[in-house]
Short mmCIF file of C-alpha atoms and ligand atoms in Angstrom, two decimals:
data_model
loop_
_atom_site.label_atom_id
_atom_site.label_comp_id
_atom_site.label_asym_id
_atom_site.label_seq_id
_atom_site.Cartn_x
_atom_site.Cartn_y
_atom_site.Cartn_z
CA UNK Q 1257 -7.17 17.54 -6.96
CA UNK Q 1258 -5.75 19.48 -4.04
CA UNK Q 1259 -5.28 16.95 -1.27
CA UNK Q 1260 -1.52 17.34 -1.64
CA UNK Q 1261 -1.58 20.85 -0.25
CA UNK Q 1262 -0.79 19.65 3.26
CA UNK Q 1263 2.90 20.09 2.59
CA UNK Q 1264 4.84 22.02 -0.02
CA UNK Q 1265 7.27 19.12 -0.43
CA UNK Q 1266 5.58 15.76 -0.02
CA UNK Q 1267 7.83 12.73 -0.35
CA UNK Q 1268 5.49 11.10 -2.86
CA UNK Q 1269 2.92 12.85 -4.99
CA UNK Q 1270 0.80 10.66 -7.24
CA UNK Q 1271 -1.22 12.62 -9.75
CA UNK Q 1272 -3.90 11.14 -12.02
CA UNK Q 1273 -2.15 7.75 -12.13
CA UNK Q 1274 -3.96 5.44 -14.53
CA UNK Q 1275 -2.82 1.90 -15.30
CA UNK Q 1276 -4.60 -0.23 -17.87
CA UNK Q 1277 -4.49 -3.70 -19.32
CA UNK Q 1278 -4.77 -3.93 -23.09
CA UNK Q 1279 -6.30 -7.26 -24.05
CA UNK Q 1280 -7.40 -7.86 -27.64
CA UNK Q 1281 -9.19 -4.65 -28.51
CA UNK Q 1282 -10.38 -3.94 -24.94
CA UNK Q 1283 -8.92 -1.66 -22.28
CA UNK Q 1284 -9.31 -2.60 -18.62
CA UNK Q 1285 -8.49 0.17 -16.15
CA UNK Q 1286 -7.01 -1.40 -13.02
CA UNK Q 1287 -5.95 1.95 -11.55
CA UNK Q 1288 -7.97 4.98 -12.57
CA UNK Q 1289 -7.09 8.61 -11.89
CA UNK Q 1290 -5.44 7.92 -8.54
CA UNK Q 1291 -4.24 10.95 -6.60
CA UNK Q 1292 -2.33 10.53 -3.38
CA UNK Q 1293 0.44 12.15 -1.38
CA UNK Q 1294 2.69 10.80 1.31
CA UNK Q 1295 4.78 12.87 3.62
CA UNK Q 1296 8.13 11.91 5.13
CA UNK Q 1297 7.72 9.54 8.05
CA UNK Q 1298 3.99 9.13 7.47
CA UNK Q 1299 2.17 5.81 7.54
CA UNK Q 1300 -0.70 5.91 5.04
CA UNK Q 1301 -3.28 3.13 4.83
CA UNK Q 1302 -4.59 2.15 1.42
CA UNK Q 1303 -7.63 -0.04 1.99
CA UNK Q 1304 -9.87 -2.00 -0.33
CA UNK Q 1305 -11.28 -5.41 -1.08
CA UNK Q 1306 -9.42 -7.86 -3.25
CA UNK Q 1307 -9.46 -6.65 -6.87
CA UNK Q 1308 -9.92 -2.98 -5.94
CA UNK Q 1309 -6.57 -1.90 -7.45
CA UNK Q 1310 -4.41 -1.53 -4.32
CA UNK Q 1311 -1.61 -3.84 -5.39
CA UNK Q 1312 -1.66 -2.54 -8.95
CA UNK Q 1313 -1.24 0.98 -7.56
CA UNK Q 1314 1.86 -0.21 -5.67
CA UNK Q 1315 3.25 -1.98 -8.73
CA UNK Q 1316 2.63 1.17 -10.78
CA UNK Q 1317 4.60 3.29 -8.31
CA UNK Q 1318 7.51 0.84 -8.69
CA UNK Q 1319 7.00 0.49 -12.45
CA UNK Q 1320 6.52 -3.25 -12.09
CA UNK Q 1321 3.15 -3.56 -13.83
CA UNK Q 1322 3.11 -6.93 -15.62
CA UNK Q 1323 2.27 -6.99 -19.36
CA UNK Q 1324 -0.16 -6.54 -21.05
CA UNK Q 1325 -0.65 -3.79 -18.47
CA UNK Q 1326 1.04 -0.41 -18.56
CA UNK Q 1327 0.82 3.03 -17.03
CA UNK Q 1328 -1.41 4.96 -19.37
CA UNK Q 1329 -1.11 8.41 -17.87
CA UNK Q 1330 -0.28 10.36 -14.73
CA UNK Q 1331 2.73 11.21 -12.61
CA UNK Q 1332 4.47 9.61 -9.65
CA UNK Q 1333 6.67 12.34 -8.24
CA UNK Q 1334 9.08 10.88 -5.69
CA UNK Q 1335 11.69 13.14 -4.10
CA UNK Q 1336 11.08 15.59 -6.92
CA UNK Q 1337 11.43 13.17 -9.88
CA UNK Q 1338 8.66 11.61 -11.97
CA UNK Q 1339 9.19 7.84 -11.65
CA UNK Q 1340 6.94 7.22 -14.65
CA UNK Q 1341 9.35 9.02 -16.93
CA UNK Q 1342 12.87 8.41 -15.59
CA UNK Q 1343 15.07 5.92 -17.52
CA UNK Q 1344 14.61 2.24 -16.57
CA UNK Q 1345 18.18 2.08 -15.18
CA UNK Q 1346 17.45 4.96 -12.80
CA UNK Q 1347 14.29 3.21 -11.68
CA UNK Q 1348 16.27 0.05 -10.91
CA UNK Q 1349 18.53 2.05 -8.59
CA UNK Q 1350 15.52 3.42 -6.72
CA UNK Q 1351 13.82 0.04 -6.26
CA UNK Q 1352 15.05 -1.78 -3.14
CA UNK Q 1353 17.11 1.26 -2.24
CA UNK Q 1354 15.03 4.43 -1.88
CA UNK Q 1355 11.71 2.60 -2.20
CA UNK Q 1356 11.34 -0.97 -1.03
CA UNK Q 1357 8.41 -3.35 -0.89
CA UNK Q 1358 7.27 -6.00 1.56
CA UNK Q 1359 4.95 -8.64 0.14
CA UNK Q 1360 2.30 -10.78 1.75
CA UNK Q 1361 3.90 -14.19 1.42
CA UNK Q 1362 7.53 -14.24 2.55
CA UNK Q 1363 8.18 -17.73 1.19
CA UNK Q 1364 7.68 -16.55 -2.39
CA UNK Q 1365 9.89 -13.48 -1.84
CA UNK Q 1366 12.80 -15.41 -0.29
CA UNK Q 1367 15.01 -17.77 -2.26
CA UNK Q 1368 14.80 -21.19 -0.56
CA UNK Q 1369 18.35 -22.25 -1.56
CA UNK Q 1370 20.25 -19.26 -0.14
CA UNK Q 1371 21.07 -18.47 3.47
CA UNK Q 1372 18.97 -15.61 4.79
CA UNK Q 1373 22.05 -13.54 5.71
CA UNK Q 1374 23.32 -13.78 2.14
CA UNK Q 1375 19.94 -12.68 0.80
CA UNK Q 1376 20.02 -9.51 2.94
CA UNK Q 1377 23.70 -8.95 2.10
CA UNK Q 1378 22.94 -9.14 -1.63
CA UNK Q 1379 20.77 -6.02 -1.39
CA UNK Q 1380 23.60 -4.13 0.28
CA UNK Q 1381 26.06 -5.37 -2.37
CA UNK Q 1382 23.76 -4.11 -5.13
CA UNK Q 1383 22.99 -0.70 -3.69
CA UNK Q 1384 25.97 0.33 -1.54
CA UNK Q 1385 29.75 0.68 -1.80
CA UNK Q 1386 30.33 -1.14 1.51
CA UNK Q 1387 33.20 -3.63 1.84
CA UNK Q 1388 32.42 -7.32 2.40
CA UNK Q 1389 33.20 -6.93 6.12
CA UNK Q 1390 30.91 -3.89 6.45
CA UNK Q 1391 28.12 -5.70 4.63
CA UNK Q 1392 28.37 -8.66 7.02
CA UNK Q 1393 28.32 -6.31 10.03
CA UNK Q 1394 25.39 -4.35 8.66
CA UNK Q 1395 23.45 -7.56 7.93
CA UNK Q 1396 23.95 -8.76 11.50
CA UNK Q 1397 22.83 -5.36 12.77
CA UNK Q 1398 19.71 -5.51 10.57
CA UNK Q 1399 18.84 -8.96 11.89
CA UNK Q 1400 19.10 -7.57 15.42
CA UNK Q 1401 16.98 -4.56 14.53
CA UNK Q 1402 14.14 -6.80 13.43
CA UNK Q 1403 14.29 -8.65 16.72
CA UNK Q 1404 16.63 -11.63 16.25
CA UNK Q 1405 18.78 -12.13 19.35
CA UNK Q 1406 21.02 -14.78 17.87
CA UNK Q 1407 21.68 -12.86 14.68
CA UNK Q 1408 24.90 -14.75 13.77
CA UNK Q 1409 23.03 -18.04 13.96
CA UNK Q 1410 20.13 -16.70 11.89
CA UNK Q 1411 22.54 -15.44 9.23
CA UNK Q 1412 23.43 -19.00 8.17
CA UNK Q 1413 19.90 -20.42 8.31
CA UNK Q 1414 17.66 -21.10 5.32
CA UNK Q 1415 14.11 -19.73 4.93
CA UNK Q 1416 12.47 -23.11 5.62
CA UNK Q 1417 14.12 -23.19 9.06
CA UNK Q 1418 12.15 -20.13 10.18
CA UNK Q 1419 8.50 -19.61 11.11
CA UNK Q 1420 6.15 -17.44 9.01
CA UNK Q 1421 6.56 -14.49 11.39
CA UNK Q 1422 10.36 -14.84 11.40
CA UNK Q 1423 10.45 -14.95 7.61
CA UNK Q 1424 8.35 -11.80 7.50
CA UNK Q 1425 10.90 -10.15 9.80
CA UNK Q 1426 13.63 -11.13 7.33
CA UNK Q 1427 11.67 -9.39 4.57
CA UNK Q 1428 11.41 -6.32 6.76
CA UNK Q 1429 15.19 -6.41 7.32
CA UNK Q 1430 15.65 -6.59 3.54
CA UNK Q 1431 13.20 -3.73 3.02
CA UNK Q 1432 14.98 -1.40 5.45
CA UNK Q 1433 18.54 -2.51 4.53
CA UNK Q 1434 19.33 0.64 2.55
CA UNK Q 1435 17.41 3.05 4.80
CA UNK Q 1436 14.68 3.73 2.20
CA UNK Q 1437 12.57 6.88 2.29
CA UNK Q 1438 9.47 4.85 1.45
CA UNK Q 1439 8.39 1.29 2.21
CA UNK Q 1440 5.37 -0.17 0.43
CA UNK Q 1441 3.91 -3.00 2.49
CA UNK Q 1442 1.32 -5.10 0.65
CA UNK Q 1443 -0.78 -7.12 3.12
CA UNK Q 1444 2.41 -8.05 5.02
CA UNK Q 1445 0.60 -9.65 7.96
CA UNK Q 1446 -2.33 -11.36 6.26
CA UNK Q 1447 -0.75 -14.83 6.27
CA UNK Q 1448 0.17 -14.64 9.99
CA UNK Q 1449 -1.72 -15.52 13.16
CA UNK Q 1450 -3.15 -12.62 15.19
CA UNK Q 1451 -0.41 -12.52 17.86
CA UNK Q 1452 2.41 -12.58 15.29
CA UNK Q 1453 0.53 -10.04 13.21
CA UNK Q 1454 0.47 -7.63 16.13
CA UNK Q 1455 4.20 -8.10 16.79
CA UNK Q 1456 5.07 -7.44 13.14
CA UNK Q 1457 2.88 -4.31 13.07
CA UNK Q 1458 4.56 -2.91 16.20
CA UNK Q 1459 7.97 -3.68 14.74
CA UNK Q 1460 7.14 -1.93 11.48
CA UNK Q 1461 5.70 1.05 13.28
CA UNK Q 1462 8.79 1.44 15.50
CA UNK Q 1463 11.19 1.09 12.59
CA UNK Q 1464 9.32 3.68 10.54
CA UNK Q 1465 9.25 6.18 13.42
CA UNK Q 1466 12.96 5.59 14.27
CA UNK Q 1467 14.13 6.37 10.74
CA UNK Q 1468 11.35 8.71 9.64
CA UNK Q 1469 10.54 6.31 6.83
CA UNK Q 1470 7.19 6.74 5.12
CA UNK Q 1471 5.05 3.66 4.60
CA UNK Q 1472 2.24 2.95 2.19
CA UNK Q 1473 0.43 0.15 3.97
CA UNK Q 1474 -1.92 -1.82 1.75
CA UNK Q 1475 -4.57 -3.99 3.35
CA UNK Q 1476 -8.18 -5.11 3.32
CA UNK Q 1477 -8.15 -5.05 7.14
CA UNK Q 1478 -9.48 -1.80 8.62
CA UNK Q 1479 -8.49 -2.78 12.15
CA UNK Q 1480 -4.85 -2.91 11.13
CA UNK Q 1481 -5.08 0.61 9.72
CA UNK Q 1482 -6.75 1.86 12.89
CA UNK Q 1483 -3.70 0.66 14.82
CA UNK Q 1484 -1.09 1.91 12.39
CA UNK Q 1485 -1.91 4.84 10.13
CA UNK Q 1486 -2.81 8.51 10.44
CA UNK Q 1487 -4.48 8.86 7.03
CA UNK Q 1488 -6.48 6.45 4.95
CA UNK Q 1489 -7.54 6.06 1.31
CA UNK Q 1490 -10.44 3.78 0.38
CA UNK Q 1491 -10.09 2.08 -3.00
CA UNK Q 1492 -12.90 0.65 -5.06
CA UNK Q 1493 -12.81 -0.48 -8.69
CA UNK Q 1494 -9.43 1.16 -9.30
CA UNK Q 1495 -10.36 4.55 -7.83
CA UNK Q 1496 -9.76 6.15 -4.47
CA UNK Q 1497 -13.31 6.90 -3.32
CA UNK Q 1498 -12.45 8.67 -0.08
CA UNK Q 1499 -9.37 10.13 1.48
CA UNK Q 1500 -9.58 11.00 5.15
CA UNK Q 1501 -7.79 11.06 8.49
CA UNK Q 1502 -8.08 7.72 10.26
CA UNK Q 1503 -9.84 9.34 13.23
CA UNK Q 1504 -12.50 11.04 11.12
CA UNK Q 1505 -12.92 7.99 8.91
CA UNK Q 1506 -13.88 5.77 11.82
CA UNK Q 1507 -16.15 8.32 13.50
CA UNK Q 1508 -17.73 9.92 10.42
CA UNK Q 1509 -16.97 8.13 7.13
CA UNK Q 1510 -18.07 10.04 4.04
CA UNK Q 1511 -18.56 7.67 1.11
CA UNK Q 1512 -21.51 5.21 1.24
CA UNK Q 1513 -19.00 2.38 0.66
CA UNK Q 1514 -16.87 3.59 3.59
CA UNK Q 1515 -19.97 3.78 5.78
CA UNK Q 1516 -20.72 0.14 4.95
CA UNK Q 1517 -17.15 -0.91 5.76
CA UNK Q 1518 -17.11 0.92 9.11
CA UNK Q 1519 -20.54 -0.41 10.08
CA UNK Q 1520 -19.42 -3.95 9.38
CA UNK Q 1521 -16.39 -3.71 11.68
CA UNK Q 1522 -18.39 -1.97 14.42
CA UNK Q 1523 -20.80 -4.92 14.19
CA UNK Q 1524 -17.87 -7.30 14.54
CA UNK Q 1525 -16.52 -5.44 17.58
CA UNK Q 1526 -19.94 -5.61 19.24
CA UNK Q 1527 -20.08 -9.28 18.38
CA UNK Q 1528 -23.37 -8.80 16.60
CA UNK Q 1529 -24.63 -11.92 14.99
CA UNK Q 1530 -25.97 -10.29 11.87
CA UNK Q 1531 -23.42 -8.00 10.31
CA UNK Q 1532 -24.58 -5.22 8.05
CA UNK Q 1533 -22.76 -6.50 5.02
CA UNK Q 1534 -22.58 -4.35 1.90
CA UNK Q 1535 -24.75 -6.12 -0.68
CA UNK Q 1536 -23.08 -7.34 -3.89
CA UNK Q 1537 -19.36 -7.56 -4.62
CA UNK Q 1538 -16.56 -5.56 -6.25
CA UNK Q 1539 -17.22 -5.62 -10.02
CA UNK Q 1540 -14.72 -7.27 -12.37
CA UNK Q 1541 -12.65 -4.90 -14.49
CA UNK Q 1542 -14.40 -6.30 -17.55
CA UNK Q 1543 -17.82 -5.55 -16.09
CA UNK Q 1544 -17.50 -2.09 -14.59
CA UNK Q 1545 -20.82 -0.25 -14.56
CA UNK Q 1546 -21.24 3.17 -16.13
CA UNK Q 1547 -21.28 6.23 -13.88
CA UNK Q 1548 -20.31 5.74 -10.26
CA UNK Q 1549 -18.63 2.33 -10.04
CA UNK Q 1550 -20.32 1.74 -6.68
CA UNK Q 1551 -23.86 2.58 -7.82
CA UNK Q 1552 -25.23 -1.01 -8.14
CA UNK Q 1553 -24.44 -1.51 -4.42
CA UNK Q 1554 -25.30 1.93 -3.12
CA UNK Q 1555 -28.35 2.58 -0.93
CA UNK Q 1556 -28.28 6.29 -1.87
CA UNK Q 1557 -28.07 5.91 -5.64
CA UNK Q 1558 -29.59 8.71 -7.76
CA UNK Q 1559 -30.25 8.84 -11.51
CA UNK Q 1560 -27.09 10.83 -12.22
CA UNK Q 1561 -24.97 8.19 -10.44
CA UNK Q 1562 -25.91 5.63 -13.10
CA UNK Q 1563 -24.58 7.59 -16.04
CA UNK Q 1564 -21.90 10.04 -14.89
CA UNK Q 1565 -18.87 9.32 -12.78
CA UNK Q 1566 -18.86 11.60 -9.71
CA UNK Q 1567 -16.04 14.13 -9.51
CA UNK Q 1568 -13.92 14.57 -6.41
CA UNK Q 1569 -15.35 16.92 -3.80
CA UNK Q 1570 -12.80 18.46 -1.52
CA UNK Q 1571 -14.14 18.67 2.04
CA UNK Q 1572 -11.06 20.02 3.81
CA UNK Q 1573 -7.38 20.20 2.98
CA UNK Q 1574 -6.85 16.57 3.93
CA UNK Q 1575 -10.23 15.13 3.12
CA UNK Q 1576 -12.07 14.41 -0.13
CA UNK Q 1577 -14.69 12.09 -1.51
CA UNK Q 1578 -15.97 10.88 -4.91
CA UNK Q 1579 -19.72 10.97 -4.47
CA UNK Q 1580 -22.66 13.08 -5.70
CA UNK Q 1581 -24.02 13.33 -2.17
CA UNK Q 1582 -21.29 15.88 -1.48
CA UNK Q 1583 -21.69 17.91 -4.65
CA UNK Q 1584 -21.27 21.64 -3.97
FE1 SF4 V 1230 -23.87 6.25 -4.16
FE2 SF4 V 1230 -24.24 8.01 -6.10
FE3 SF4 V 1230 -22.46 8.50 -4.18
FE4 SF4 V 1230 -22.01 6.62 -6.03
S1 SF4 V 1230 -22.18 8.81 -6.38
S2 SF4 V 1230 -21.66 6.45 -3.87
S3 SF4 V 1230 -24.05 5.81 -6.31
S4 SF4 V 1230 -24.67 8.32 -3.96
#
């Protein structure tokens, strides 16, 4: 795989990452041979339907895969070190500090019995040498950076006293507290209404640009990626099927699955009554077909697709696809 050649020193270089669940005598591959790079300050969109492996990829990067799952093979090189192989204590120092994560549902990520200011301050206490006074000042500053005017007042409030959008802003403040190099955002706006969603996306985008923080933005919503990211990876059944620039993806998607996704949102934009939906659904991990995992749903399926998994075909330096239609 050579997609990573766009920079000699990417911030994150994921190589052949494979995460499996071992249940009884069966192996279920939730993430299979994932290759991906992220450059400093870049916002990358990882898109897929529910169950496609996006979240498990994020949890693998952070080494938070729940048992009976584990990383089976591959590398996650972050700032020159392989996160898969560093000692657990080192990994703990990186989590929440150099790499932080924003989850979909803020209420489950915030502790309902602690003041929000104290919850932000706790991250700074864990990862910095700041004095108590400095931590308080920095927490107030973080609250202001995520758009709270009355930061002192917010500091002493509890999560239930805030709206969904405000709670998500608290999670963003927590995620950027230690000036991370990478933020992983997993469907951070899905639970919000459209107007709040747009505000949160602009806030995230501005914060990332200001501090040159890279962001892996995970979503099932292509419109969000159109607004936010420069490059996109399309996940299906644990694999990245296509990697492309956002511009090229929307004008000329490569993979048959990508074509279906783009056609469906173009239909939505035109307000067409009958959307061209992709027939079928994402297969369960326990029922993955042989060969190309998309073949039961593909309009272009050939005999070889049913028995042999397609290799990656590199189209340009920043663009590749897993499909026999592009075989050299
Ligand atoms: Fe369709 Fe075959 Fe390409 Fe899979 S490899 S997407 S089945 S044409």
